[in-house]
mmCIF file of C-alpha atoms in Angstrom:
data_model
loop_
_atom_site.group_PDB
_atom_site.id
_atom_site.type_symbol
_atom_site.label_atom_id
_atom_site.label_comp_id
_atom_site.label_asym_id
_atom_site.label_seq_id
_atom_site.Cartn_x
_atom_site.Cartn_y
_atom_site.Cartn_z
ATOM 1 C CA MET A 238 -46.151 30.561 -11.324
ATOM 2 C CA SER A 239 -43.219 30.068 -13.999
ATOM 3 C CA THR A 240 -39.841 29.113 -12.657
ATOM 4 C CA GLU A 241 -38.237 30.072 -16.094
ATOM 5 C CA PRO A 242 -35.423 32.402 -15.750
ATOM 6 C CA ALA A 243 -35.881 35.817 -16.961
ATOM 7 C CA VAL A 244 -34.674 36.578 -20.571
ATOM 8 C CA PRO A 245 -31.886 39.145 -20.573
ATOM 9 C CA GLN A 246 -32.518 42.531 -21.845
ATOM 10 C CA PHE A 247 -29.691 44.092 -24.069
ATOM 11 C CA ALA A 248 -29.355 47.503 -25.175
ATOM 12 C CA HIS A 249 -26.442 46.575 -27.560
ATOM 13 C CA ARG A 250 -26.840 44.489 -30.595
ATOM 14 C CA ASP A 251 -23.467 44.908 -32.664
ATOM 15 C CA PRO A 252 -20.760 42.355 -31.305
ATOM 16 C CA ALA A 253 -18.089 44.315 -33.029
ATOM 17 C CA LEU A 254 -18.330 46.680 -30.163
ATOM 18 C CA PRO A 255 -17.043 46.321 -26.223
ATOM 19 C CA ALA A 256 -20.632 47.413 -25.107
ATOM 20 C CA PHE A 257 -22.135 44.071 -26.734
ATOM 21 C CA TRP A 258 -19.886 41.909 -24.713
ATOM 22 C CA GLU A 259 -19.854 44.060 -21.652
ATOM 23 C CA GLU A 260 -23.364 43.768 -21.093
ATOM 24 C CA ARG A 261 -23.484 40.054 -21.448
ATOM 25 C CA PHE A 262 -20.593 39.432 -19.320
ATOM 26 C CA ALA A 263 -22.126 41.845 -16.738
ATOM 27 C CA GLN A 264 -25.520 40.035 -16.785
ATOM 28 C CA GLN A 265 -23.634 36.624 -16.736
ATOM 29 C CA PHE A 266 -25.381 35.703 -20.245
ATOM 30 C CA THR A 267 -22.465 33.551 -21.674
ATOM 31 C CA PRO A 268 -23.508 30.529 -23.418
ATOM 32 C CA TRP A 269 -20.343 30.026 -25.029
ATOM 33 C CA ASN A 270 -18.300 29.621 -21.623
ATOM 34 C CA GLN A 271 -17.412 26.131 -21.152
ATOM 35 C CA SER A 272 -16.160 26.613 -17.559
ATOM 36 C CA ALA A 273 -13.320 24.084 -18.202
ATOM 37 C CA VAL A 274 -10.312 23.487 -20.241
ATOM 38 C CA PRO A 275 -11.012 21.700 -23.353
ATOM 39 C CA GLN A 276 -9.408 18.021 -23.546
ATOM 40 C CA ALA A 277 -7.961 18.951 -26.942
ATOM 41 C CA LEU A 278 -6.068 21.823 -25.496
ATOM 42 C CA LEU A 279 -4.797 19.823 -22.554
ATOM 43 C CA GLN A 280 -3.480 16.938 -24.891
ATOM 44 C CA PHE A 281 -1.708 19.699 -27.308
ATOM 45 C CA LEU A 282 0.021 21.223 -24.093
ATOM 46 C CA ALA A 283 1.141 17.853 -23.119
ATOM 47 C CA GLN A 284 2.878 17.367 -26.268
ATOM 48 C CA GLN A 285 4.000 20.768 -27.395
ATOM 49 C CA PRO A 286 7.174 22.430 -26.283
ATOM 50 C CA ALA A 287 6.345 25.547 -24.133
ATOM 51 C CA GLY A 288 6.843 28.952 -25.754
ATOM 52 C CA LYS A 289 4.946 32.410 -25.608
ATOM 53 C CA VAL A 290 1.251 32.310 -25.986
ATOM 54 C CA LEU A 291 -1.189 35.187 -26.728
ATOM 55 C CA ILE A 292 -4.832 34.547 -26.123
ATOM 56 C CA PRO A 293 -7.074 37.144 -27.692
ATOM 57 C CA ALA A 294 -10.666 37.571 -26.771
ATOM 58 C CA CYS A 295 -9.913 35.513 -23.532
ATOM 59 C CA GLY A 296 -13.312 35.788 -21.909
ATOM 60 C CA HIS A 297 -13.611 33.990 -18.669
ATOM 61 C CA GLY A 298 -10.053 32.876 -19.324
ATOM 62 C CA HIS A 299 -10.065 29.157 -18.150
ATOM 63 C CA GLU A 300 -7.501 28.270 -20.173
ATOM 64 C CA ILE A 301 -5.016 30.822 -19.014
ATOM 65 C CA PRO A 302 -4.018 28.679 -15.730
ATOM 66 C CA ALA A 303 -3.571 25.699 -18.057
ATOM 67 C CA PHE A 304 -0.910 27.427 -20.326
ATOM 68 C CA VAL A 305 0.951 28.924 -17.247
ATOM 69 C CA GLN A 306 1.286 25.666 -15.672
ATOM 70 C CA ALA A 307 2.396 23.869 -18.709
ATOM 71 C CA GLY A 308 5.203 26.770 -18.642
ATOM 72 C CA TRP A 309 4.095 29.108 -21.363
ATOM 73 C CA GLN A 310 4.810 32.566 -21.172
ATOM 74 C CA THR A 311 1.282 34.006 -21.224
ATOM 75 C CA GLU A 312 -0.755 36.990 -22.564
ATOM 76 C CA ALA A 313 -4.491 37.550 -22.758
ATOM 77 C CA SER A 314 -6.633 40.052 -23.861
ATOM 78 C CA ASP A 315 -10.208 41.042 -24.109
ATOM 79 C CA PHE A 316 -12.143 44.361 -24.521
ATOM 80 C CA SER A 317 -14.669 43.732 -22.039
ATOM 81 C CA ALA A 318 -13.500 44.883 -18.818
ATOM 82 C CA ALA A 319 -16.008 42.756 -17.052
ATOM 83 C CA ALA A 320 -14.373 39.779 -18.934
ATOM 84 C CA VAL A 321 -10.919 40.867 -17.987
ATOM 85 C CA ASP A 322 -11.917 41.048 -14.316
ATOM 86 C CA ILE A 323 -13.235 37.543 -14.404
ATOM 87 C CA ALA A 324 -10.178 36.101 -15.996
ATOM 88 C CA ARG A 325 -7.677 38.022 -13.560
ATOM 89 C CA GLN A 326 -9.545 35.814 -10.953
ATOM 90 C CA GLN A 327 -8.580 32.500 -12.565
ATOM 91 C CA PRO A 328 -6.005 30.381 -10.072
ATOM 92 C CA GLY A 329 -2.555 31.369 -10.559
ATOM 93 C CA VAL A 330 -3.189 34.408 -13.066
ATOM 94 C CA SER A 331 -1.746 37.807 -12.137
ATOM 95 C CA PRO A 332 -3.224 41.033 -13.323
ATOM 96 C CA ALA A 333 -0.478 41.867 -15.558
ATOM 97 C CA MET A 334 -1.233 38.491 -17.653
ATOM 98 C CA VAL A 335 -4.668 39.913 -18.950
ATOM 99 C CA VAL A 336 -4.966 43.151 -20.797
ATOM 100 C CA CYS A 337 -8.023 45.199 -21.427
ATOM 101 C CA ALA A 338 -7.738 46.101 -25.075
ATOM 102 C CA ASP A 339 -8.626 45.989 -28.355
ATOM 103 C CA PHE A 340 -6.744 43.141 -30.363
ATOM 104 C CA PHE A 341 -6.853 44.926 -33.686
ATOM 105 C CA GLU A 342 -5.012 47.854 -31.956
ATOM 106 C CA TYR A 343 -2.822 47.003 -28.968
ATOM 107 C CA GLN A 344 0.629 45.897 -28.908
ATOM 108 C CA PRO A 345 1.352 42.818 -26.819
ATOM 109 C CA ALA A 346 4.379 42.496 -24.648
ATOM 110 C CA PHE A 347 6.113 40.108 -26.836
ATOM 111 C CA ARG A 348 5.900 38.228 -30.183
ATOM 112 C CA PRO A 349 4.070 35.008 -29.792
ATOM 113 C CA ASP A 350 5.044 31.546 -30.879
ATOM 114 C CA LEU A 351 1.260 30.642 -30.571
ATOM 115 C CA ILE A 352 -2.078 32.299 -30.971
ATOM 116 C CA TYR A 353 -4.652 30.567 -29.118
ATOM 117 C CA GLU A 354 -8.141 30.757 -31.045
ATOM 118 C CA ARG A 355 -11.158 30.146 -28.779
ATOM 119 C CA ALA A 356 -14.558 31.251 -30.142
ATOM 120 C CA PHE A 357 -13.272 34.723 -31.350
ATOM 121 C CA LEU A 358 -13.465 34.112 -35.111
ATOM 122 C CA CYS A 359 -16.946 33.045 -34.709
ATOM 123 C CA ALA A 360 -17.774 35.808 -32.471
ATOM 124 C CA ILE A 361 -17.145 38.737 -35.088
ATOM 125 C CA PRO A 362 -19.196 39.344 -38.374
ATOM 126 C CA ALA A 363 -17.984 37.895 -41.351
ATOM 127 C CA ALA A 364 -16.657 41.263 -42.823
ATOM 128 C CA MET A 365 -14.248 41.209 -40.027
ATOM 129 C CA ARG A 366 -12.729 38.119 -40.802
ATOM 130 C CA PRO A 367 -9.772 39.144 -43.287
ATOM 131 C CA GLN A 368 -8.976 41.785 -40.469
ATOM 132 C CA LEU A 369 -8.595 39.099 -37.985
ATOM 133 C CA LEU A 370 -6.571 36.971 -40.427
ATOM 134 C CA ALA A 371 -4.240 39.943 -41.149
ATOM 135 C CA ARG A 372 -3.754 40.624 -37.369
ATOM 136 C CA TRP A 373 -3.050 36.799 -36.801
ATOM 137 C CA ALA A 374 -0.457 36.920 -39.617
ATOM 138 C CA GLU A 375 1.143 40.217 -38.459
ATOM 139 C CA LEU A 376 1.625 39.050 -34.803
ATOM 140 C CA LEU A 377 2.999 35.372 -35.688
ATOM 141 C CA PRO A 378 6.471 34.852 -37.033
ATOM 142 C CA ALA A 379 7.073 32.186 -39.949
ATOM 143 C CA GLY A 380 6.523 29.019 -38.093
ATOM 144 C CA GLY A 381 4.079 30.164 -35.417
ATOM 145 C CA LEU A 382 1.110 28.454 -34.760
ATOM 146 C CA LEU A 383 -2.515 29.226 -34.708
ATOM 147 C CA ALA A 384 -4.201 26.627 -32.587
ATOM 148 C CA GLY A 385 -7.550 26.276 -30.946
ATOM 149 C CA PHE A 386 -11.307 25.797 -31.957
ATOM 150 C CA PHE A 387 -12.991 26.944 -35.140
ATOM 151 C CA LEU A 388 -16.952 26.793 -35.593
ATOM 152 C CA THR A 389 -17.744 25.450 -39.124
ATOM 153 C CA GLY A 390 -21.052 24.451 -40.667
ATOM 154 C CA ASN A 391 -23.012 24.193 -43.586
ATOM 155 C CA SER A 392 -24.042 27.414 -45.818
ATOM 156 C CA GLU A 393 -27.525 27.516 -43.950
ATOM 157 C CA ALA A 394 -25.669 27.713 -40.604
ATOM 158 C CA ALA A 395 -23.199 30.244 -41.833
ATOM 159 C CA ALA A 396 -25.985 32.280 -42.820
ATOM 160 C CA ARG A 397 -27.633 32.677 -39.594
ATOM 161 C CA ARG A 398 -27.453 35.748 -37.648
ATOM 162 C CA GLY A 399 -25.151 35.535 -34.929
ATOM 163 C CA PRO A 400 -23.051 35.431 -32.850
ATOM 164 C CA PRO A 401 -21.837 32.787 -32.946
ATOM 165 C CA PHE A 402 -21.303 33.376 -36.708
ATOM 166 C CA PHE A 403 -20.815 29.759 -38.478
ATOM 167 C CA ILE A 404 -18.226 29.544 -41.259
ATOM 168 C CA THR A 405 -18.447 26.843 -43.926
ATOM 169 C CA GLU A 406 -15.110 24.519 -43.957
ATOM 170 C CA GLU A 407 -14.593 25.790 -47.666
ATOM 171 C CA ASP A 408 -14.779 29.566 -46.412
ATOM 172 C CA LEU A 409 -12.471 28.737 -43.348
ATOM 173 C CA HIS A 410 -9.798 27.258 -45.500
ATOM 174 C CA ALA A 411 -10.049 29.917 -48.147
ATOM 175 C CA LEU A 412 -9.491 32.387 -45.343
ATOM 176 C CA LEU A 413 -6.358 30.667 -43.921
ATOM 177 C CA GLU A 414 -4.655 28.766 -46.443
ATOM 178 C CA PRO A 415 -2.993 31.982 -48.258
ATOM 179 C CA VAL A 416 -1.188 32.403 -44.861
ATOM 180 C CA PHE A 417 -1.393 29.326 -42.769
ATOM 181 C CA THR A 418 -0.835 25.581 -43.470
ATOM 182 C CA LEU A 419 -3.019 23.217 -41.751
ATOM 183 C CA ARG A 420 -1.026 20.718 -39.471
ATOM 184 C CA GLU A 421 -3.643 18.922 -37.361
ATOM 185 C CA GLN A 422 -7.444 18.667 -36.826
ATOM 186 C CA ALA A 423 -9.993 16.742 -34.994
ATOM 187 C CA VAL A 424 -13.630 17.019 -33.586
ATOM 188 C CA PRO A 425 -13.512 17.780 -29.934
ATOM 189 C CA PRO A 426 -15.298 15.087 -27.648
ATOM 190 C CA ASP A 427 -16.294 17.871 -25.103
ATOM 191 C CA SER A 428 -17.991 20.453 -27.145
ATOM 192 C CA LEU A 429 -20.834 22.894 -25.800
ATOM 193 C CA ALA A 430 -24.413 22.042 -27.042
ATOM 194 C CA LEU A 431 -24.108 25.681 -28.654
ATOM 195 C CA PHE A 432 -21.027 24.335 -30.817
ATOM 196 C CA GLN A 433 -21.747 20.789 -31.111
ATOM 197 C CA GLY A 434 -21.336 19.410 -34.354
ATOM 198 C CA GLY A 435 -19.729 22.161 -35.879
ATOM 199 C CA GLU A 436 -16.620 22.697 -33.614
ATOM 200 C CA ARG A 437 -13.209 21.734 -34.845
ATOM 201 C CA TRP A 438 -9.890 21.626 -33.055
ATOM 202 C CA MET A 439 -7.113 22.770 -35.571
ATOM 203 C CA VAL A 440 -3.413 23.698 -35.722
ATOM 204 C CA TRP A 441 -2.387 26.019 -38.451
ATOM 205 C CA GLN A 442 1.195 27.018 -38.901
ATOM 206 C CA ARG A 443 2.200 30.385 -40.299
ATOM 207 C CA ARG A 444 4.080 30.186 -43.643
#
């Protein structure tokens, strides 16, 4: 008898819709979940003065307690109710910190000094990238930071059907540089197999 786990069956195939993500969280099919706080973020928090952080598409929300413990005023959001329920169960996280909402439509409680990016850009179709850039630019003041993890790959990887949706380094810079200046980048030492070889830790500053 085979011991292979059953392949999940999904009714929704459009990652631009909440139902796509709701199914995957409900069935616990989340191969992008690292179940830990990435080392690059911990190092960043140890060096960066605390402020106000917004965490869109927070998923399981493992990073939320790290920001809170480092003194940051924190708000996270996801448009999957199942993801929000999981994130609210993270240690030290109050229900009010995690909002169930569409990032492109809701109004956060404050204007952030930092937006933390973690597998949001690579979760949306390429056609939505300008919309995400516009939202980041709208919410961040001049000097504000967009910091986190960006999934880059060659043109062959970028052409794959996702998610995750890879983006070439050239296209990533072309997307962000009209609004942001790159301040820091590094290859994370603890990337998941799903992202390994293409993930980059980056800190961009709003002009």
